[in-house]
């Protein structure tokens, strides 16, 4: 069975501080990992996917297969980054079926 | 705007009732997904349809059913509603969902409150 764990339900940082949102997964095959962001109970928006290795809004994430992790990082947090962040995994059996973590609420204080 | 539209945006109904949530995928997308977001269960995959046929099933209750029509819009039917069914129901779509690289786009969700 596949599982995604986001150990922090809440994370608070000050503006300009580095931020890291943790994500660990368990899956026996080769997963595809994503980060989604949700602002104030709006629609989920794709932030990052590991296969594209791009940086969006200053966020990056590296897939570490040895540690089965896909942590989201940003060197300097901004107030507009405050949102709910979900790590998600899709498997080779059905790429559209996403297994989400419980989410981390990030609050960036001024 | 992701291009995925859902109606209604908000719905309040009584226990035991039945409701239908509607979703129009992005133009050209063949796969439609339904997700439930609740405070206690988080975001859970319910079901996927691809070009009119059920493709994958998640934690969908027997009281719930879905279908995708020839014009590719989808409906999620929730019956014998219970208080615990109160949640935000998201629809999402993607090109196919059959291979890696598909981006899944979410709608704004339908808020269901069961009283």
PDB file of C-alpha atoms in Angstrom:
ATOM      1  CA  UNK A   1       0.000   0.000   0.000  1.00  0.00           C
ATOM      2  CA  UNK A   2       1.188   3.503  -0.664  1.00  0.00           C
ATOM      3  CA  UNK A   3       1.287   6.142   1.998  1.00  0.00           C
ATOM      4  CA  UNK A   4       2.341   9.755   2.308  1.00  0.00           C
ATOM      5  CA  UNK A   5       3.275  11.232   5.655  1.00  0.00           C
ATOM      6  CA  UNK A   6       3.596  14.901   6.442  1.00  0.00           C
ATOM      7  CA  UNK A   7       4.717  14.916  10.050  1.00  0.00           C
ATOM      8  CA  UNK A   8       4.015  18.589  10.723  1.00  0.00           C
ATOM      9  CA  UNK A   9       0.394  19.686  10.838  1.00  0.00           C
ATOM     10  CA  UNK A  10       1.405  23.296  11.512  1.00  0.00           C
ATOM     11  CA  UNK A  11       4.562  25.194  10.665  1.00  0.00           C
ATOM     12  CA  UNK A  12       5.221  28.825  11.537  1.00  0.00           C
ATOM     13  CA  UNK A  13       8.131  30.890  10.337  1.00  0.00           C
ATOM     14  CA  UNK A  14       8.959  34.562  10.036  1.00  0.00           C
ATOM     15  CA  UNK A  15       9.202  36.362   6.735  1.00  0.00           C
ATOM     16  CA  UNK A  16      12.636  35.928   5.209  1.00  0.00           C
ATOM     17  CA  UNK A  17      13.405  32.754   7.126  1.00  0.00           C
ATOM     18  CA  UNK A  18      14.070  29.455   5.389  1.00  0.00           C
ATOM     19  CA  UNK A  19      11.254  26.946   5.374  1.00  0.00           C
ATOM     20  CA  UNK A  20      11.174  23.198   4.888  1.00  0.00           C
ATOM     21  CA  UNK A  21       7.986  21.183   4.728  1.00  0.00           C
ATOM     22  CA  UNK A  22       8.633  17.522   5.250  1.00  0.00           C
ATOM     23  CA  UNK A  23       7.165  14.697   3.247  1.00  0.00           C
ATOM     24  CA  UNK A  24       7.936  10.997   3.496  1.00  0.00           C
ATOM     25  CA  UNK A  25       6.382   8.292   1.420  1.00  0.00           C
ATOM     26  CA  UNK A  26       6.151   4.550   1.271  1.00  0.00           C
ATOM     27  CA  UNK A  27       5.691   2.798  -2.012  1.00  0.00           C
ATOM     28  CA  UNK A  28       7.379  -0.278  -3.375  1.00  0.00           C
ATOM     29  CA  UNK A  29       7.660   0.867  -6.986  1.00  0.00           C
ATOM     30  CA  UNK A  30       8.755   4.081  -8.660  1.00  0.00           C
ATOM     31  CA  UNK A  31       6.401   6.798  -7.524  1.00  0.00           C
ATOM     32  CA  UNK A  32       5.680  10.171  -8.990  1.00  0.00           C
ATOM     33  CA  UNK A  33       5.705  12.854  -6.292  1.00  0.00           C
ATOM     34  CA  UNK A  34       3.949  16.208  -6.234  1.00  0.00           C
ATOM     35  CA  UNK A  35       3.431  19.210  -4.028  1.00  0.00           C
ATOM     36  CA  UNK A  36       0.065  20.946  -4.157  1.00  0.00           C
ATOM     37  CA  UNK A  37      -0.829  24.233  -2.474  1.00  0.00           C
ATOM     38  CA  UNK A  38      -4.265  25.291  -1.291  1.00  0.00           C
ATOM     39  CA  UNK A  39      -4.966  28.897  -0.309  1.00  0.00           C
ATOM     40  CA  UNK A  40      -7.879  29.483   2.084  1.00  0.00           C
ATOM     41  CA  UNK A  41      -9.858  26.346   1.142  1.00  0.00           C
ATOM     42  CA  UNK A  42      -9.691  27.183  -2.561  1.00  0.00           C
ATOM     43  CA  UNK A  43      -8.808  24.814  -5.325  1.00  0.00           C
ATOM     44  CA  UNK A  44      -5.624  22.810  -5.100  1.00  0.00           C
ATOM     45  CA  UNK A  45      -2.902  24.093  -7.367  1.00  0.00           C
ATOM     46  CA  UNK A  46       0.050  22.078  -8.516  1.00  0.00           C
ATOM     47  CA  UNK A  47       3.219  23.595  -7.136  1.00  0.00           C
ATOM     48  CA  UNK A  48       5.887  21.092  -8.075  1.00  0.00           C
ATOM     49  CA  UNK A  49       6.377  17.664  -9.521  1.00  0.00           C
ATOM     50  CA  UNK A  50       9.586  15.757  -9.033  1.00  0.00           C
ATOM     51  CA  UNK A  51      10.023  14.733 -12.656  1.00  0.00           C
ATOM     52  CA  UNK A  52      10.228  18.317 -13.868  1.00  0.00           C
ATOM     53  CA  UNK A  53      12.798  19.433 -11.274  1.00  0.00           C
ATOM     54  CA  UNK A  54      11.717  23.044 -11.649  1.00  0.00           C
ATOM     55  CA  UNK A  55      11.435  25.849  -9.133  1.00  0.00           C
ATOM     56  CA  UNK A  56       8.067  27.527  -8.680  1.00  0.00           C
ATOM     57  CA  UNK A  57       7.642  30.654  -6.560  1.00  0.00           C
ATOM     58  CA  UNK A  58      11.087  29.967  -5.149  1.00  0.00           C
ATOM     59  CA  UNK A  59      10.163  26.493  -3.901  1.00  0.00           C
ATOM     60  CA  UNK A  60      12.184  23.423  -4.745  1.00  0.00           C
ATOM     61  CA  UNK A  61      11.868  19.776  -3.820  1.00  0.00           C
ATOM     62  CA  UNK A  62      14.229  16.889  -4.369  1.00  0.00           C
ATOM     63  CA  UNK A  63      13.212  13.289  -4.404  1.00  0.00           C
ATOM     64  CA  UNK A  64      15.444  11.247  -2.125  1.00  0.00           C
ATOM     65  CA  UNK A  65      14.738   7.619  -2.862  1.00  0.00           C
ATOM     66  CA  UNK A  66      17.113   6.390  -0.172  1.00  0.00           C
ATOM     67  CA  UNK A  67      15.251   8.267   2.533  1.00  0.00           C
ATOM     68  CA  UNK A  68      11.908   8.032   0.693  1.00  0.00           C
ATOM     69  CA  UNK A  69      11.446  11.744   1.129  1.00  0.00           C
ATOM     70  CA  UNK A  70      10.332  14.681  -0.989  1.00  0.00           C
ATOM     71  CA  UNK A  71      10.765  17.699   1.246  1.00  0.00           C
ATOM     72  CA  UNK A  72       9.678  21.133   0.016  1.00  0.00           C
ATOM     73  CA  UNK A  73      12.100  23.978   0.617  1.00  0.00           C
ATOM     74  CA  UNK A  74      12.277  27.708   0.170  1.00  0.00           C
ATOM     75  CA  UNK A  75      15.258  29.776   1.296  1.00  0.00           C
ATOM     76  CA  UNK A  76      13.316  32.953   2.114  1.00  0.00           C
ATOM     77  CA  UNK A  77       9.639  32.647   3.054  1.00  0.00           C
ATOM     78  CA  UNK A  78       7.147  35.337   2.083  1.00  0.00           C
ATOM     79  CA  UNK A  79       3.834  36.194   3.747  1.00  0.00           C
ATOM     80  CA  UNK A  80       1.964  35.164   0.606  1.00  0.00           C
ATOM     81  CA  UNK A  81       3.345  31.647   1.037  1.00  0.00           C
ATOM     82  CA  UNK A  82       0.941  31.121   3.925  1.00  0.00           C
ATOM     83  CA  UNK A  83      -1.289  28.260   2.829  1.00  0.00           C
ATOM     84  CA  UNK A  84      -1.957  24.570   3.205  1.00  0.00           C
ATOM     85  CA  UNK A  85       0.597  22.379   1.454  1.00  0.00           C
ATOM     86  CA  UNK A  86      -0.077  18.812   0.418  1.00  0.00           C
ATOM     87  CA  UNK A  87       2.441  16.245  -0.657  1.00  0.00           C
ATOM     88  CA  UNK A  88       0.986  13.647  -3.009  1.00  0.00           C
ATOM     89  CA  UNK A  89       2.063  10.457  -4.691  1.00  0.00           C
ATOM     90  CA  UNK A  90       0.815   8.678  -7.769  1.00  0.00           C
ATOM     91  CA  UNK A  91       1.717   5.153  -8.708  1.00  0.00           C
ATOM     92  CA  UNK A  92       2.296   3.362 -11.939  1.00  0.00           C
ATOM     93  CA  UNK A  93      -0.985   1.532 -11.750  1.00  0.00           C
ATOM     94  CA  UNK A  94      -3.064   4.660 -12.073  1.00  0.00           C
ATOM     95  CA  UNK A  95      -1.213   7.878 -12.569  1.00  0.00           C
ATOM     96  CA  UNK A  96      -4.242   9.979 -11.888  1.00  0.00           C
ATOM     97  CA  UNK A  97      -4.986   8.508  -8.498  1.00  0.00           C
ATOM     98  CA  UNK A  98      -3.210  10.680  -5.991  1.00  0.00           C
ATOM     99  CA  UNK A  99      -2.527   9.655  -2.442  1.00  0.00           C
ATOM    100  CA  UNK A 100      -2.258  12.788  -0.333  1.00  0.00           C
ATOM    101  CA  UNK A 101      -0.560  13.434   2.951  1.00  0.00           C
ATOM    102  CA  UNK A 102      -2.500  15.083   5.736  1.00  0.00           C
ATOM    103  CA  UNK A 103      -1.205  18.499   4.779  1.00  0.00           C
ATOM    104  CA  UNK A 104       0.878  21.131   6.525  1.00  0.00           C
ATOM    105  CA  UNK A 105      -0.482  24.581   7.280  1.00  0.00           C
ATOM    106  CA  UNK A 106       2.320  27.062   6.741  1.00  0.00           C
ATOM    107  CA  UNK A 107       2.008  30.450   8.382  1.00  0.00           C
ATOM    108  CA  UNK A 108       4.555  33.121   7.541  1.00  0.00           C
ATOM    109  CA  UNK A 109       4.569  35.933  10.059  1.00  0.00           C
ATOM    110  CA  UNK A 110       5.615  39.484   9.099  1.00  0.00           C
TER     111      UNK A 110
ATOM    112  CA  UNK B   1      -8.847  29.402 -13.367  1.00  0.00           C
ATOM    113  CA  UNK B   2      -7.992  25.744 -13.893  1.00  0.00           C
ATOM    114  CA  UNK B   3     -10.802  25.210 -16.398  1.00  0.00           C
ATOM    115  CA  UNK B   4     -12.506  22.574 -14.246  1.00  0.00           C
ATOM    116  CA  UNK B   5     -15.956  23.770 -13.221  1.00  0.00           C
ATOM    117  CA  UNK B   6     -18.088  22.357 -10.458  1.00  0.00           C
ATOM    118  CA  UNK B   7     -21.670  22.999  -9.445  1.00  0.00           C
ATOM    119  CA  UNK B   8     -23.125  23.714  -7.001  1.00  0.00           C
ATOM    120  CA  UNK B   9     -20.508  25.597  -5.016  1.00  0.00           C
ATOM    121  CA  UNK B  10     -22.421  25.188  -1.775  1.00  0.00           C
ATOM    122  CA  UNK B  11     -25.160  22.795  -0.787  1.00  0.00           C
ATOM    123  CA  UNK B  12     -26.979  22.244   2.487  1.00  0.00           C
ATOM    124  CA  UNK B  13     -29.200  19.227   2.826  1.00  0.00           C
ATOM    125  CA  UNK B  14     -30.715  17.000   5.477  1.00  0.00           C
ATOM    126  CA  UNK B  15     -29.670  13.551   6.570  1.00  0.00           C
ATOM    127  CA  UNK B  16     -31.136  10.786   4.479  1.00  0.00           C
ATOM    128  CA  UNK B  17     -31.348  12.924   1.369  1.00  0.00           C
ATOM    129  CA  UNK B  18     -29.638  12.477  -1.988  1.00  0.00           C
ATOM    130  CA  UNK B  19     -27.602  15.051  -3.888  1.00  0.00           C
ATOM    131  CA  UNK B  20     -25.825  15.216  -7.216  1.00  0.00           C
ATOM    132  CA  UNK B  21     -22.605  17.125  -7.761  1.00  0.00           C
ATOM    133  CA  UNK B  22     -21.637  18.051 -11.275  1.00  0.00           C
ATOM    134  CA  UNK B  23     -18.249  18.544 -12.877  1.00  0.00           C
ATOM    135  CA  UNK B  24     -17.126  19.750 -16.271  1.00  0.00           C
ATOM    136  CA  UNK B  25     -13.497  18.884 -17.004  1.00  0.00           C
ATOM    137  CA  UNK B  26     -11.056  21.065 -18.873  1.00  0.00           C
ATOM    138  CA  UNK B  27     -11.590  21.086 -22.582  1.00  0.00           C
ATOM    139  CA  UNK B  28      -9.971  18.008 -24.094  1.00  0.00           C
ATOM    140  CA  UNK B  29      -9.368  16.193 -20.800  1.00  0.00           C
ATOM    141  CA  UNK B  30     -10.585  12.611 -20.846  1.00  0.00           C
ATOM    142  CA  UNK B  31     -10.045  11.681 -17.214  1.00  0.00           C
ATOM    143  CA  UNK B  32     -12.152  12.955 -14.363  1.00  0.00           C
ATOM    144  CA  UNK B  33     -11.454  12.337 -10.704  1.00  0.00           C
ATOM    145  CA  UNK B  34     -13.444  12.905  -7.546  1.00  0.00           C
ATOM    146  CA  UNK B  35     -11.849  13.636  -4.204  1.00  0.00           C
ATOM    147  CA  UNK B  36     -13.323  14.240  -0.779  1.00  0.00           C
ATOM    148  CA  UNK B  37     -11.734  16.665   1.647  1.00  0.00           C
ATOM    149  CA  UNK B  38     -12.886  16.464   5.237  1.00  0.00           C
ATOM    150  CA  UNK B  39     -11.385  17.615   8.504  1.00  0.00           C
ATOM    151  CA  UNK B  40     -10.911  14.130   9.910  1.00  0.00           C
ATOM    152  CA  UNK B  41     -10.007  12.159   6.783  1.00  0.00           C
ATOM    153  CA  UNK B  42      -8.076  14.788   4.854  1.00  0.00           C
ATOM    154  CA  UNK B  43      -8.007  14.513   1.075  1.00  0.00           C
ATOM    155  CA  UNK B  44      -9.137  11.161  -0.194  1.00  0.00           C
ATOM    156  CA  UNK B  45      -9.410   9.826  -3.705  1.00  0.00           C
ATOM    157  CA  UNK B  46     -12.882   8.526  -4.467  1.00  0.00           C
ATOM    158  CA  UNK B  47     -13.029   7.481  -8.097  1.00  0.00           C
ATOM    159  CA  UNK B  48     -11.637   8.068 -11.590  1.00  0.00           C
ATOM    160  CA  UNK B  49     -13.364   7.898 -14.932  1.00  0.00           C
ATOM    161  CA  UNK B  50     -11.596   7.811 -18.243  1.00  0.00           C
ATOM    162  CA  UNK B  51     -13.543   8.485 -21.415  1.00  0.00           C
ATOM    163  CA  UNK B  52     -16.783   7.304 -19.882  1.00  0.00           C
ATOM    164  CA  UNK B  53     -15.504   4.233 -18.099  1.00  0.00           C
ATOM    165  CA  UNK B  54     -14.530   3.687 -14.496  1.00  0.00           C
ATOM    166  CA  UNK B  55     -10.754   3.521 -14.313  1.00  0.00           C
ATOM    167  CA  UNK B  56      -9.820   3.428 -10.638  1.00  0.00           C
ATOM    168  CA  UNK B  57     -11.674   3.295  -7.364  1.00  0.00           C
ATOM    169  CA  UNK B  58     -10.632   4.550  -3.971  1.00  0.00           C
ATOM    170  CA  UNK B  59     -12.389   4.829  -0.638  1.00  0.00           C
ATOM    171  CA  UNK B  60     -15.812   5.465  -2.107  1.00  0.00           C
ATOM    172  CA  UNK B  61     -18.783   4.393  -0.052  1.00  0.00           C
ATOM    173  CA  UNK B  62     -21.461   2.177  -1.556  1.00  0.00           C
ATOM    174  CA  UNK B  63     -23.939   5.001  -0.991  1.00  0.00           C
ATOM    175  CA  UNK B  64     -21.926   7.076  -3.445  1.00  0.00           C
ATOM    176  CA  UNK B  65     -21.779   6.574  -7.175  1.00  0.00           C
ATOM    177  CA  UNK B  66     -20.418   8.441 -10.136  1.00  0.00           C
ATOM    178  CA  UNK B  67     -20.593   8.434 -13.872  1.00  0.00           C
ATOM    179  CA  UNK B  68     -19.030  10.175 -16.826  1.00  0.00           C
ATOM    180  CA  UNK B  69     -21.224  11.079 -19.753  1.00  0.00           C
ATOM    181  CA  UNK B  70     -20.422  11.067 -23.491  1.00  0.00           C
ATOM    182  CA  UNK B  71     -19.702  14.806 -23.359  1.00  0.00           C
ATOM    183  CA  UNK B  72     -17.158  13.946 -20.623  1.00  0.00           C
ATOM    184  CA  UNK B  73     -18.846  15.803 -17.810  1.00  0.00           C
ATOM    185  CA  UNK B  74     -19.223  13.808 -14.638  1.00  0.00           C
ATOM    186  CA  UNK B  75     -21.659  13.563 -11.786  1.00  0.00           C
ATOM    187  CA  UNK B  76     -21.134  12.298  -8.263  1.00  0.00           C
ATOM    188  CA  UNK B  77     -24.278  11.032  -6.603  1.00  0.00           C
ATOM    189  CA  UNK B  78     -24.403  10.886  -2.826  1.00  0.00           C
ATOM    190  CA  UNK B  79     -27.376   9.145  -1.258  1.00  0.00           C
ATOM    191  CA  UNK B  80     -28.694   8.366   2.225  1.00  0.00           C
ATOM    192  CA  UNK B  81     -26.596  11.240   3.429  1.00  0.00           C
ATOM    193  CA  UNK B  82     -25.128  11.220   6.903  1.00  0.00           C
ATOM    194  CA  UNK B  83     -23.655  14.018   8.983  1.00  0.00           C
ATOM    195  CA  UNK B  84     -20.200  12.605   8.349  1.00  0.00           C
ATOM    196  CA  UNK B  85     -20.578  13.136   4.621  1.00  0.00           C
ATOM    197  CA  UNK B  86     -20.230  16.874   5.141  1.00  0.00           C
ATOM    198  CA  UNK B  87     -17.097  17.778   3.234  1.00  0.00           C
ATOM    199  CA  UNK B  88     -15.603  19.620   0.317  1.00  0.00           C
ATOM    200  CA  UNK B  89     -15.855  17.499  -2.814  1.00  0.00           C
ATOM    201  CA  UNK B  90     -13.295  18.219  -5.480  1.00  0.00           C
ATOM    202  CA  UNK B  91     -13.432  17.258  -9.074  1.00  0.00           C
ATOM    203  CA  UNK B  92     -10.221  17.156 -11.076  1.00  0.00           C
ATOM    204  CA  UNK B  93      -9.313  16.348 -14.634  1.00  0.00           C
ATOM    205  CA  UNK B  94      -6.294  15.454 -16.702  1.00  0.00           C
ATOM    206  CA  UNK B  95      -5.498  14.582 -20.275  1.00  0.00           C
ATOM    207  CA  UNK B  96      -5.597  10.860 -19.790  1.00  0.00           C
ATOM    208  CA  UNK B  97      -4.249   9.934 -16.363  1.00  0.00           C
ATOM    209  CA  UNK B  98      -2.883   6.821 -17.972  1.00  0.00           C
ATOM    210  CA  UNK B  99       0.798   7.667 -17.927  1.00  0.00           C
ATOM    211  CA  UNK B 100       3.263   9.762 -16.032  1.00  0.00           C
ATOM    212  CA  UNK B 101       3.566  13.436 -16.782  1.00  0.00           C
ATOM    213  CA  UNK B 102      -0.153  14.110 -16.630  1.00  0.00           C
ATOM    214  CA  UNK B 103      -0.984  17.261 -14.738  1.00  0.00           C
ATOM    215  CA  UNK B 104      -4.137  16.988 -12.693  1.00  0.00           C
ATOM    216  CA  UNK B 105      -6.179  20.183 -12.488  1.00  0.00           C
ATOM    217  CA  UNK B 106      -8.635  20.690  -9.666  1.00  0.00           C
ATOM    218  CA  UNK B 107     -11.927  22.530  -9.604  1.00  0.00           C
ATOM    219  CA  UNK B 108     -12.972  24.863  -6.808  1.00  0.00           C
ATOM    220  CA  UNK B 109     -14.971  22.185  -5.067  1.00  0.00           C
ATOM    221  CA  UNK B 110     -18.530  21.747  -3.898  1.00  0.00           C
ATOM    222  CA  UNK B 111     -19.163  22.369  -0.226  1.00  0.00           C
ATOM    223  CA  UNK B 112     -21.683  19.876   1.112  1.00  0.00           C
ATOM    224  CA  UNK B 113     -23.179  20.387   4.537  1.00  0.00           C
ATOM    225  CA  UNK B 114     -25.480  17.705   5.886  1.00  0.00           C
ATOM    226  CA  UNK B 115     -27.668  18.822   8.790  1.00  0.00           C
TER     227      UNK B 115
END
